[in-house]
C-alpha cells in the first residue's frame, strides 16, 4: 500500500491536472454541494432511477445548501448538459434528475482513479 503522503500527492496532482480540462469534473469539484448532488444523483442513476428535487432537498443537510441553492445548482448542471431533467407522467410538477452519459463517464473515471490511489495493490 502506498503511504499517506504519496496518496495525498497523487490525489492533489490529479485534481489540479483535471481542473479546467474537463467541464464535467470542474462542476463536480466546484463545491461540496455540487459534489454531494452529483453523488446522490449518481446513486439513483446507477440504480436505474432518477432523483427528485424534493428527495435531494431531504437528503442534503440545509447547512450545505438551502433549497434555492440546490435548485440553482441543478439548473446550472442541466443547462451544461451534466444532468438530464425529467418530469413524471402523472404529475409534471415533480422534477427528477439523472446523469448524462458524459457526466456518468466522468464519474466512472473518477471512481477508477480513487480505486487506483487507495488500492492495496500498488
XYZ file of C-alpha atoms in Angstrom:
122
model
C 0.000 0.000 0.000
C 1.259 3.482 -0.788
C 1.933 5.853 2.068
C -0.486 8.570 3.064
C 1.846 11.317 1.864
C 2.130 9.729 -1.591
C -1.626 9.133 -1.821
C -2.324 12.767 -0.940
C 0.186 13.945 -3.541
C -1.381 11.712 -6.214
C -4.918 12.895 -5.495
C -3.833 16.556 -5.273
C -1.883 16.429 -8.527
C -4.736 14.639 -10.268
C -7.166 17.280 -9.021
C -5.050 20.093 -10.473
C -4.444 18.242 -13.736
C -8.158 17.640 -14.338
C -9.306 21.092 -13.270
C -10.316 23.193 -16.305
C -9.544 20.262 -18.596
C -12.885 18.544 -18.169
C -16.010 20.709 -17.693
C -17.809 17.798 -16.001
C -15.015 17.437 -13.462
C -14.892 21.209 -12.976
C -18.546 21.180 -11.951
C -18.118 18.050 -9.797
C -15.260 19.593 -7.857
C -16.611 23.156 -7.772
C -18.237 22.890 -4.332
C -19.246 20.449 -1.640
C -22.861 20.949 -2.718
C -22.142 20.096 -6.380
C -20.144 17.074 -5.206
C -22.976 15.785 -2.996
C -25.710 16.462 -5.552
C -23.651 14.598 -8.149
C -23.149 11.605 -5.861
C -26.827 11.480 -4.861
C -27.981 11.631 -8.476
C -25.323 9.095 -9.485
C -26.515 6.712 -6.789
C -30.068 6.925 -8.119
C -28.998 6.735 -11.768
C -26.899 3.620 -11.221
C -29.953 2.047 -9.532
C -31.943 2.738 -12.727
C -33.901 5.556 -11.110
C -33.807 9.318 -11.110
C -33.501 11.547 -8.049
C -36.297 14.037 -7.467
C -35.609 17.584 -6.398
C -37.637 17.007 -3.226
C -35.613 13.903 -2.317
C -32.379 15.831 -2.849
C -33.587 18.586 -0.553
C -34.428 15.993 2.123
C -31.058 14.214 1.871
C -28.695 17.177 1.678
C -28.246 18.980 5.010
C -29.531 22.560 4.871
C -26.221 23.861 6.214
C -24.623 22.705 2.936
C -27.250 24.249 0.696
C -30.715 25.699 1.034
C -33.498 24.645 -1.330
C -32.935 27.588 -3.683
C -29.180 26.895 -3.888
C -29.824 23.221 -4.628
C -32.316 24.233 -7.325
C -29.885 26.738 -8.815
C -27.076 24.144 -8.844
C -29.362 21.617 -10.550
C -30.426 24.135 -13.201
C -26.785 25.010 -13.834
C -25.910 21.319 -14.300
C -28.883 20.748 -16.605
C -28.012 23.800 -18.725
C -24.472 22.469 -19.172
C -25.721 19.011 -20.083
C -24.367 17.236 -16.989
C -27.778 16.153 -15.689
C -30.986 15.329 -17.505
C -34.217 16.758 -16.078
C -37.274 14.533 -16.378
C -40.897 15.081 -15.452
C -43.121 12.305 -14.148
C -46.064 11.337 -16.320
C -48.644 11.570 -13.560
C -47.501 14.959 -12.200
C -45.373 17.291 -14.328
C -44.588 19.408 -11.277
C -42.290 16.641 -9.995
C -38.819 17.115 -11.430
C -36.327 14.245 -11.359
C -32.695 14.224 -12.395
C -30.381 11.603 -13.903
C -26.786 11.769 -15.060
C -25.979 12.477 -18.678
C -23.804 9.947 -20.463
C -20.722 12.223 -20.397
C -21.137 13.017 -16.715
C -21.584 9.332 -15.928
C -18.368 8.568 -17.803
C -16.514 11.245 -15.828
C -17.781 9.762 -12.548
C -16.726 6.282 -13.644
C -13.229 7.572 -14.383
C -13.182 9.421 -11.056
C -14.121 6.194 -9.269
C -11.392 4.232 -11.065
C -8.836 6.904 -10.128
C -9.901 6.762 -6.479
C -9.697 2.990 -6.556
C -6.233 3.184 -8.085
C -4.993 5.623 -5.447
C -6.303 3.736 -2.470
C -5.944 0.153 -3.634
C -3.809 -2.256 -1.617
C -2.235 -3.496 -4.841
C 0.120 -0.602 -5.556
